[in-house]
């Protein structure tokens, strides 16, 4: 009896294994995608049918965790073995080369050559720790029909014949140095939808033509050539931020806020850093923008200084032109000690920002300091936003408990145009800002 039960259990177990083996190969590969490459390779011992299943997975991920477990030489040997014993196309390849010395980048070149001949469409290379030794992308990569490209700490120097990745849909580059031939710097990207550049250099000769572009985010990229993006009529999300002051004479042409926003009137999500706001706000004393941003739903100001008149003028001018704005967010930055606060009378009249407050539902200020200008601004929003649901004020860590209590008491006394409005007063976390700015 006991033997019979044991046989039944084995039969059931074997049946489950057969069911898993009978799954379509693409489904099995999707299961393996949720496993580390080491665990996926261990599945080869399940049966003869599973011996090479993991070696045909079109997605290979060698992240920092995989590469730092062993010495650079062992890592190189293992990756080479996996690549050169692989069966079928490799469509997605993610590699962290941080532990590979720059003197051995030639082996990465060989991997790139192999991948360029095996159906690669999604490439991500991270070189986080080798700040002084960026990886130079080899020339043959520029001939691959990539759809997604992510680079960290690399050199982008295409051959003179390169005219752009015609299949590319998504590009995210961080700390990438562009070394483009001045005579051949126009790149045609007809399918590009998302472009994100962070701390990139060498963009002053960079022209990109992307008629389908819907998301554009540039952060701290030095001299910019914005004119190549002026005809991107499909833009929906737009972000320009910087950690250093951007002088107007560093742009390819003088641009004020009017020129800047009138080109992208279909934008629904706008992110602006304080330096770009000041540069692009040379005529903010005008009543409103000539182009109404009727599609704008979310407006985010990074490192906004409530004690800067130029930024206040620019804010009010944009609000006058956004009748359908629903979300207004700030990452606040405290002004220098000794700076004079702006005239708070700017926030006294309801028409100073109408109709931008008529549909506003959420106000969020991260790193809230409770300055006189900030408080008057919050009072202004609460008093003239009839549909406001939440005013989320995330208090900076420099504000002690006693100060927080005093600020919260003052906030509760402010009149409210919306009977459903709620004030959320909590400590600020840097992680929340990272999530907001992530492209």
Coordinates of C-alpha atoms in Angstrom, one line a residue:
X1 CA 0.0 0.0 0.0
X2 CA 2.8 2.4 1.0
X3 CA 4.7 1.6 -2.2
X4 CA 1.6 2.3 -4.3
X5 CA 1.1 5.7 -2.7
X6 CA 4.8 6.5 -3.3
X7 CA 4.4 5.6 -7.0
X8 CA 1.3 7.8 -7.3
X9 CA 3.2 10.7 -5.8
X10 CA 6.1 10.2 -8.2
X11 CA 3.6 10.0 -11.1
X12 CA 1.9 13.3 -10.1
X13 CA 5.3 15.0 -9.7
X14 CA 6.4 13.7 -13.1
X15 CA 3.2 14.9 -14.6
X16 CA 3.8 18.5 -13.2
X17 CA 7.3 18.5 -14.6
X18 CA 5.9 17.4 -18.0
X19 CA 3.4 20.1 -17.9
X20 CA 6.1 22.7 -17.3
X21 CA 8.2 21.2 -20.1
X22 CA 5.3 21.3 -22.5
X23 CA 4.9 25.1 -22.1
X24 CA 5.8 27.2 -25.1
X25 CA 9.4 28.1 -25.1
X26 CA 8.7 31.8 -24.9
X27 CA 6.6 31.2 -21.7
X28 CA 9.5 29.3 -20.2
X29 CA 11.9 32.1 -21.1
X30 CA 9.5 34.6 -19.4
X31 CA 9.7 32.4 -16.2
X32 CA 13.5 32.5 -16.4
X33 CA 13.5 36.2 -16.7
X34 CA 12.4 36.5 -13.1
X35 CA 15.3 34.4 -12.0
X36 CA 19.0 35.1 -11.8
X37 CA 21.1 33.7 -14.6
X38 CA 22.7 31.3 -12.1
X39 CA 19.3 29.8 -11.1
X40 CA 18.2 29.7 -14.7
X41 CA 21.3 27.7 -15.7
X42 CA 20.6 25.2 -12.8
X43 CA 17.3 24.3 -14.5
X44 CA 19.4 22.4 -17.1
X45 CA 19.7 19.4 -14.7
X46 CA 15.9 18.9 -14.6
X47 CA 15.9 16.7 -17.7
X48 CA 17.4 16.2 -21.1
X49 CA 14.7 18.5 -22.5
X50 CA 15.8 21.3 -20.2
X51 CA 19.5 21.0 -20.9
X52 CA 19.7 23.9 -23.3
X53 CA 16.5 25.8 -22.6
X54 CA 18.3 28.4 -20.4
X55 CA 21.0 28.8 -23.1
X56 CA 18.4 29.9 -25.7
X57 CA 16.9 32.7 -23.6
X58 CA 16.9 35.8 -25.8
X59 CA 17.3 38.0 -22.7
X60 CA 20.7 38.0 -20.8
X61 CA 21.2 40.2 -17.7
X62 CA 24.6 40.5 -16.0
X63 CA 24.0 43.1 -13.4
X64 CA 26.2 44.4 -10.6
X65 CA 25.2 41.6 -8.2
X66 CA 26.3 39.0 -10.7
X67 CA 29.6 40.7 -11.7
X68 CA 30.8 41.6 -8.2
X69 CA 30.5 38.0 -6.8
X70 CA 33.7 37.0 -8.4
X71 CA 37.0 38.3 -9.7
X72 CA 37.1 40.3 -13.0
X73 CA 38.9 37.5 -14.8
X74 CA 36.3 34.9 -13.7
X75 CA 33.4 37.2 -14.6
X76 CA 34.9 37.7 -18.1
X77 CA 35.4 34.0 -18.6
X78 CA 31.8 33.1 -17.5
X79 CA 30.2 35.8 -19.6
X80 CA 32.2 34.8 -22.6
X81 CA 31.3 31.1 -22.1
X82 CA 27.6 31.9 -21.8
X83 CA 27.6 34.2 -24.9
X84 CA 29.5 31.9 -27.2
X85 CA 27.6 28.8 -26.2
X86 CA 24.2 30.6 -26.6
X87 CA 21.7 29.2 -29.0
X88 CA 19.5 31.6 -31.1
X89 CA 19.1 35.3 -31.0
X90 CA 20.0 37.5 -28.1
X91 CA 17.5 40.4 -28.2
X92 CA 18.1 41.9 -24.8
X93 CA 21.5 42.4 -23.2
X94 CA 22.2 44.1 -19.9
X95 CA 25.7 44.3 -18.6
X96 CA 27.4 46.1 -15.7
X97 CA 31.1 46.5 -16.7
X98 CA 32.1 48.4 -13.6
X99 CA 34.6 45.8 -12.4
X100 CA 36.2 45.2 -15.7
X101 CA 39.4 47.3 -16.0
X102 CA 39.6 49.8 -18.9
X103 CA 42.7 47.8 -20.1
X104 CA 40.3 44.9 -20.8
X105 CA 37.5 46.8 -22.5
X106 CA 38.6 45.1 -25.7
X107 CA 36.8 41.9 -24.5
X108 CA 33.6 44.0 -24.1
X109 CA 34.2 45.0 -27.7
X110 CA 34.2 41.4 -28.8
X111 CA 31.0 40.8 -26.9
X112 CA 29.4 43.7 -28.7
X113 CA 30.6 42.4 -32.0
X114 CA 29.0 39.0 -31.3
X115 CA 25.8 40.6 -30.1
X116 CA 25.6 42.9 -33.2
X117 CA 25.3 39.7 -35.3
X118 CA 22.7 38.0 -33.2
X119 CA 19.5 40.1 -33.4
X120 CA 20.2 42.6 -30.6
X121 CA 17.4 45.2 -30.1
X122 CA 17.7 46.2 -26.4
X123 CA 21.2 47.2 -25.1
X124 CA 22.1 48.5 -21.7
X125 CA 25.7 49.1 -20.6
X126 CA 26.5 50.4 -17.1
X127 CA 30.0 51.6 -16.1
X128 CA 29.2 53.1 -12.8
X129 CA 32.5 52.8 -10.9
X130 CA 34.9 53.6 -13.7
X131 CA 34.3 57.3 -13.7
X132 CA 37.7 58.1 -15.2
X133 CA 37.6 55.3 -17.7
X134 CA 34.4 55.6 -19.8
X135 CA 33.7 52.8 -22.2
X136 CA 33.8 53.8 -25.9
X137 CA 31.0 52.2 -27.8
X138 CA 32.6 50.3 -30.8
X139 CA 31.7 51.4 -34.3
X140 CA 29.8 48.2 -35.3
X141 CA 27.1 48.9 -32.6
X142 CA 25.9 51.9 -34.6
X143 CA 24.8 49.6 -37.4
X144 CA 22.6 47.5 -35.2
X145 CA 18.8 47.9 -35.4
X146 CA 18.4 48.9 -31.8
X147 CA 15.0 49.7 -30.3
X148 CA 16.2 50.6 -26.8
X149 CA 19.6 51.9 -25.7
X150 CA 20.8 52.7 -22.2
X151 CA 24.3 53.9 -21.4
X152 CA 26.1 55.0 -18.2
X153 CA 29.6 56.5 -18.3
X154 CA 30.3 55.8 -22.0
X155 CA 31.7 57.6 -25.1
X156 CA 29.3 58.0 -28.0
X157 CA 31.5 58.5 -31.1
X158 CA 29.7 57.1 -34.2
X159 CA 31.4 56.7 -37.6
X160 CA 31.0 59.6 -40.1
X161 CA 28.5 57.5 -42.1
X162 CA 26.1 57.2 -39.1
X163 CA 22.8 59.0 -39.6
X164 CA 20.9 57.7 -36.5
X165 CA 19.2 54.6 -35.1
X166 CA 16.2 54.3 -37.4
X167 CA 14.5 51.7 -35.2
X168 CA 15.3 53.3 -31.9
X169 CA 12.2 54.0 -29.6
X170 CA 13.8 54.6 -26.2
X171 CA 17.2 56.1 -25.2
X172 CA 18.4 56.8 -21.7
X173 CA 22.0 58.1 -21.4
X174 CA 23.8 59.2 -18.3
X175 CA 27.3 60.7 -18.1
X176 CA 27.8 60.0 -21.8
X177 CA 30.3 62.1 -23.8
X178 CA 29.2 62.8 -27.3
X179 CA 32.1 63.1 -29.8
X180 CA 30.3 63.9 -33.0
X181 CA 31.8 65.0 -36.3
X182 CA 30.6 68.6 -36.7
X183 CA 29.8 68.0 -40.4
X184 CA 27.7 64.9 -39.6
X185 CA 25.9 65.7 -36.4
X186 CA 22.3 65.5 -37.6
X187 CA 20.8 62.2 -36.5
X188 CA 17.5 60.9 -37.9
X189 CA 15.4 58.9 -35.3
X190 CA 12.0 58.5 -37.0
X191 CA 10.6 56.1 -34.3
X192 CA 12.1 57.6 -31.2
X193 CA 9.5 58.2 -28.5
X194 CA 11.5 58.6 -25.3
X195 CA 14.8 60.6 -24.9
X196 CA 16.5 61.1 -21.6
X197 CA 20.0 62.7 -21.2
X198 CA 21.5 63.2 -17.7
X199 CA 24.9 64.8 -17.2
X200 CA 25.8 64.4 -20.8
X201 CA 28.5 66.5 -22.6
X202 CA 29.3 67.5 -26.2
X203 CA 25.7 68.3 -27.1
X204 CA 26.5 71.7 -28.7
X205 CA 26.8 70.1 -32.2
X206 CA 24.0 67.7 -31.6
X207 CA 21.0 67.8 -33.9
X208 CA 18.3 65.1 -33.6
X209 CA 15.2 64.8 -35.7
X210 CA 12.5 62.8 -33.9
X211 CA 9.0 63.6 -35.2
X212 CA 7.4 60.9 -33.0
X213 CA 9.1 62.0 -29.7
X214 CA 6.7 62.1 -26.8
X215 CA 9.0 62.3 -23.8
X216 CA 12.0 64.6 -23.6
X217 CA 14.1 65.0 -20.4
X218 CA 17.4 66.8 -20.1
X219 CA 19.3 67.3 -16.9
X220 CA 22.6 69.1 -16.4
X221 CA 23.8 68.7 -20.0
X222 CA 25.7 72.0 -20.4
X223 CA 25.4 73.8 -23.7
X224 CA 22.2 72.8 -25.4
X225 CA 20.9 73.0 -28.9
X226 CA 17.2 73.1 -28.3
X227 CA 16.3 74.2 -31.9
X228 CA 16.4 70.6 -33.1
X229 CA 13.5 69.7 -30.8
X230 CA 11.3 72.7 -31.7
X231 CA 9.3 70.8 -34.3
X232 CA 8.5 67.8 -32.1
X233 CA 4.8 68.4 -32.1
X234 CA 4.0 65.0 -30.5
X235 CA 5.7 65.9 -27.2
X236 CA 3.6 65.1 -24.1
X237 CA 6.2 65.1 -21.3
X238 CA 8.9 67.7 -21.2
X239 CA 11.6 68.2 -18.6
X240 CA 14.6 70.6 -18.4
X241 CA 16.5 70.7 -15.1
X242 CA 20.1 71.5 -14.1
X243 CA 22.2 71.6 -10.9
X244 CA 24.3 74.5 -12.2
X245 CA 23.3 77.9 -13.5
X246 CA 22.6 77.9 -17.3
X247 CA 23.5 81.2 -19.0
X248 CA 21.2 82.3 -21.8
X249 CA 24.2 83.0 -24.1
X250 CA 25.1 79.3 -23.9
X251 CA 22.0 78.4 -25.8
X252 CA 22.0 78.1 -29.5
X253 CA 19.7 81.0 -29.7
X254 CA 18.1 83.3 -27.2
X255 CA 14.8 81.8 -26.0
X256 CA 12.3 83.3 -23.6
X257 CA 9.5 81.4 -22.0
X258 CA 7.1 82.4 -24.8
X259 CA 9.2 80.9 -27.6
X260 CA 9.9 77.8 -25.5
X261 CA 6.4 76.7 -24.6
X262 CA 4.5 77.9 -27.7
X263 CA 6.3 75.1 -29.7
X264 CA 5.0 72.4 -27.5
X265 CA 1.4 73.4 -26.7
X266 CA 0.3 69.7 -26.5
X267 CA 2.5 69.0 -23.5
X268 CA 0.6 67.5 -20.6
X269 CA 3.4 67.0 -18.1
X270 CA 6.0 69.8 -17.7
X271 CA 9.1 69.7 -15.5
X272 CA 11.3 72.9 -15.2
X273 CA 14.4 73.5 -13.1
X274 CA 14.9 76.9 -11.5
X275 CA 17.9 77.9 -13.7
X276 CA 16.0 77.1 -16.9
X277 CA 13.0 78.9 -15.5
X278 CA 15.0 82.1 -15.0
X279 CA 16.7 81.9 -18.4
X280 CA 13.5 81.3 -20.2
X281 CA 11.5 83.9 -18.3
X282 CA 13.0 87.1 -19.7
X283 CA 9.5 88.5 -20.4
X284 CA 7.5 87.1 -17.5
X285 CA 6.0 90.4 -16.7
X286 CA 3.6 90.0 -19.6
X287 CA 0.1 89.0 -18.5
X288 CA 0.0 85.5 -20.0
X289 CA 1.5 83.3 -22.7
X290 CA 0.2 83.8 -26.2
X291 CA -0.3 80.1 -26.4
X292 CA -2.7 78.6 -23.9
X293 CA -1.4 75.3 -22.6
X294 CA -4.8 73.7 -22.6
X295 CA -3.4 70.1 -22.4
X296 CA -1.2 70.7 -19.4
X297 CA -2.3 68.6 -16.5
X298 CA 0.9 68.3 -14.4
X299 CA 3.4 71.0 -13.6
X300 CA 6.6 70.3 -11.6
X301 CA 9.3 72.8 -10.6
X302 CA 12.6 71.4 -9.5
X303 CA 14.7 73.3 -6.9
X304 CA 12.2 76.1 -6.9
X305 CA 13.1 79.2 -4.8
X306 CA 9.9 81.0 -3.5
X307 CA 12.1 84.0 -2.6
X308 CA 13.1 84.7 -6.2
X309 CA 11.0 87.2 -8.0
X310 CA 11.8 85.9 -11.5
X311 CA 10.6 82.5 -10.6
X312 CA 7.4 83.8 -9.0
X313 CA 6.6 85.9 -12.1
X314 CA 7.3 82.8 -14.4
X315 CA 5.1 80.6 -12.2
X316 CA 2.1 83.0 -12.2
X317 CA 2.4 83.6 -16.0
X318 CA 2.3 79.8 -16.7
X319 CA -0.6 79.3 -14.3
X320 CA -2.6 82.0 -16.2
X321 CA -2.2 79.9 -19.4
X322 CA -3.1 76.5 -17.9
X323 CA -6.9 76.2 -17.6
X324 CA -6.9 72.4 -17.1
X325 CA -4.0 72.1 -14.6
X326 CA -4.7 69.4 -12.0
X327 CA -1.4 68.7 -10.3
X328 CA 1.1 71.4 -9.2
X329 CA 4.4 70.2 -7.6
X330 CA 7.5 71.8 -6.2
X331 CA 10.9 70.6 -5.0
X332 CA 11.7 73.7 -2.9
X333 CA 15.1 75.1 -2.3
X334 CA 15.8 77.6 0.5
X335 CA 17.3 80.9 -0.6
X336 CA 20.7 82.1 0.6
X337 CA 20.8 83.6 4.1
X338 CA 20.3 87.3 3.9
X339 CA 18.2 87.1 0.7
X340 CA 15.2 89.4 0.7
X341 CA 11.8 87.7 0.4
X342 CA 9.6 88.8 -2.5
X343 CA 6.5 91.0 -2.2
X344 CA 3.8 88.6 -1.0
X345 CA 1.2 90.9 -2.5
X346 CA 1.7 88.9 -5.7
X347 CA -0.6 86.3 -4.2
X348 CA -3.3 88.6 -2.9
X349 CA -5.6 88.7 -5.9
X350 CA -7.4 85.7 -7.3
X351 CA -7.0 86.7 -10.9
X352 CA -3.2 86.7 -10.7
X353 CA -3.2 83.0 -11.7
X354 CA -6.6 82.4 -13.0
X355 CA -7.7 80.2 -14.8
X356 CA -4.9 77.9 -13.7
X357 CA -6.5 77.2 -10.3
X358 CA -10.0 76.4 -11.5
X359 CA -9.3 72.7 -11.9
X360 CA -6.3 72.2 -9.6
X361 CA -6.8 69.1 -7.4
X362 CA -3.3 68.5 -5.9
X363 CA -0.6 70.8 -4.5
X364 CA 2.6 69.2 -3.4
X365 CA 5.7 71.0 -2.0
X366 CA 8.7 68.8 -1.1
X367 CA 11.3 70.3 1.2
X368 CA 8.8 72.7 2.7
X369 CA 10.5 75.3 4.9
X370 CA 7.5 77.3 6.1
X371 CA 9.0 80.7 4.9
X372 CA 6.7 83.7 4.8
X373 CA 6.5 83.5 1.0
X374 CA 5.8 79.7 1.0
X375 CA 3.0 80.1 3.6
X376 CA 1.4 83.0 1.6
X377 CA 1.5 80.9 -1.5
X378 CA -0.2 77.9 0.2
X379 CA -2.8 80.3 1.6
X380 CA -3.4 81.6 -2.0
X381 CA -3.9 78.1 -3.4
X382 CA -6.2 77.0 -0.6
X383 CA -8.3 80.2 -0.9
X384 CA -8.7 80.2 -4.7
X385 CA -8.7 76.6 -5.9
X386 CA -12.3 75.4 -5.7
X387 CA -11.6 71.7 -6.6
X388 CA -8.5 71.2 -4.5
X389 CA -8.4 67.9 -2.7
X390 CA -5.0 67.7 -1.2
X391 CA -2.2 70.2 -0.2
X392 CA 0.8 67.9 0.5
X393 CA 3.5 69.7 2.4
X394 CA 6.6 67.6 3.0
X395 CA 8.7 69.4 5.6
X396 CA 12.5 69.7 5.3
X397 CA 14.6 67.9 7.9
X398 CA 16.1 71.2 9.0
X399 CA 12.7 72.2 10.5
X400 CA 12.5 71.1 14.1
X401 CA 9.4 69.8 15.9
X402 CA 8.6 73.1 17.5
X403 CA 8.8 75.0 14.2
X404 CA 6.6 72.3 12.5
X405 CA 3.9 72.6 15.2
X406 CA 3.9 76.4 14.7
X407 CA 3.6 76.1 10.9
X408 CA 0.9 73.5 11.1
X409 CA -1.2 75.7 13.4
X410 CA -1.0 78.6 11.0
X411 CA -1.9 76.4 8.0
X412 CA -5.1 75.2 9.8
X413 CA -6.3 78.8 10.0
X414 CA -6.1 79.5 6.3
X415 CA -9.5 79.8 4.5
X416 CA -10.3 77.2 1.8
X417 CA -12.3 77.5 -1.4
X418 CA -12.8 73.8 -1.6
X419 CA -14.8 72.1 1.3
X420 CA -13.1 68.8 0.4
X421 CA -9.5 70.1 0.6
X422 CA -7.1 68.3 3.0
X423 CA -3.7 69.4 4.3
X424 CA -1.1 66.6 4.6
X425 CA 1.9 67.8 6.7
X426 CA 4.7 65.2 6.8
X427 CA 8.5 64.8 6.8
X428 CA 10.2 64.9 3.4
X429 CA 12.0 61.9 2.0
X430 CA 14.6 62.2 -0.8
X431 CA 13.4 59.0 -2.3
X432 CA 10.1 60.6 -3.3
X433 CA 11.9 63.3 -5.3
X434 CA 14.0 60.6 -7.2
X435 CA 10.7 58.8 -8.1
X436 CA 9.2 62.1 -9.4
X437 CA 12.2 63.0 -11.6
X438 CA 12.8 59.5 -13.0
X439 CA 12.3 59.4 -16.7

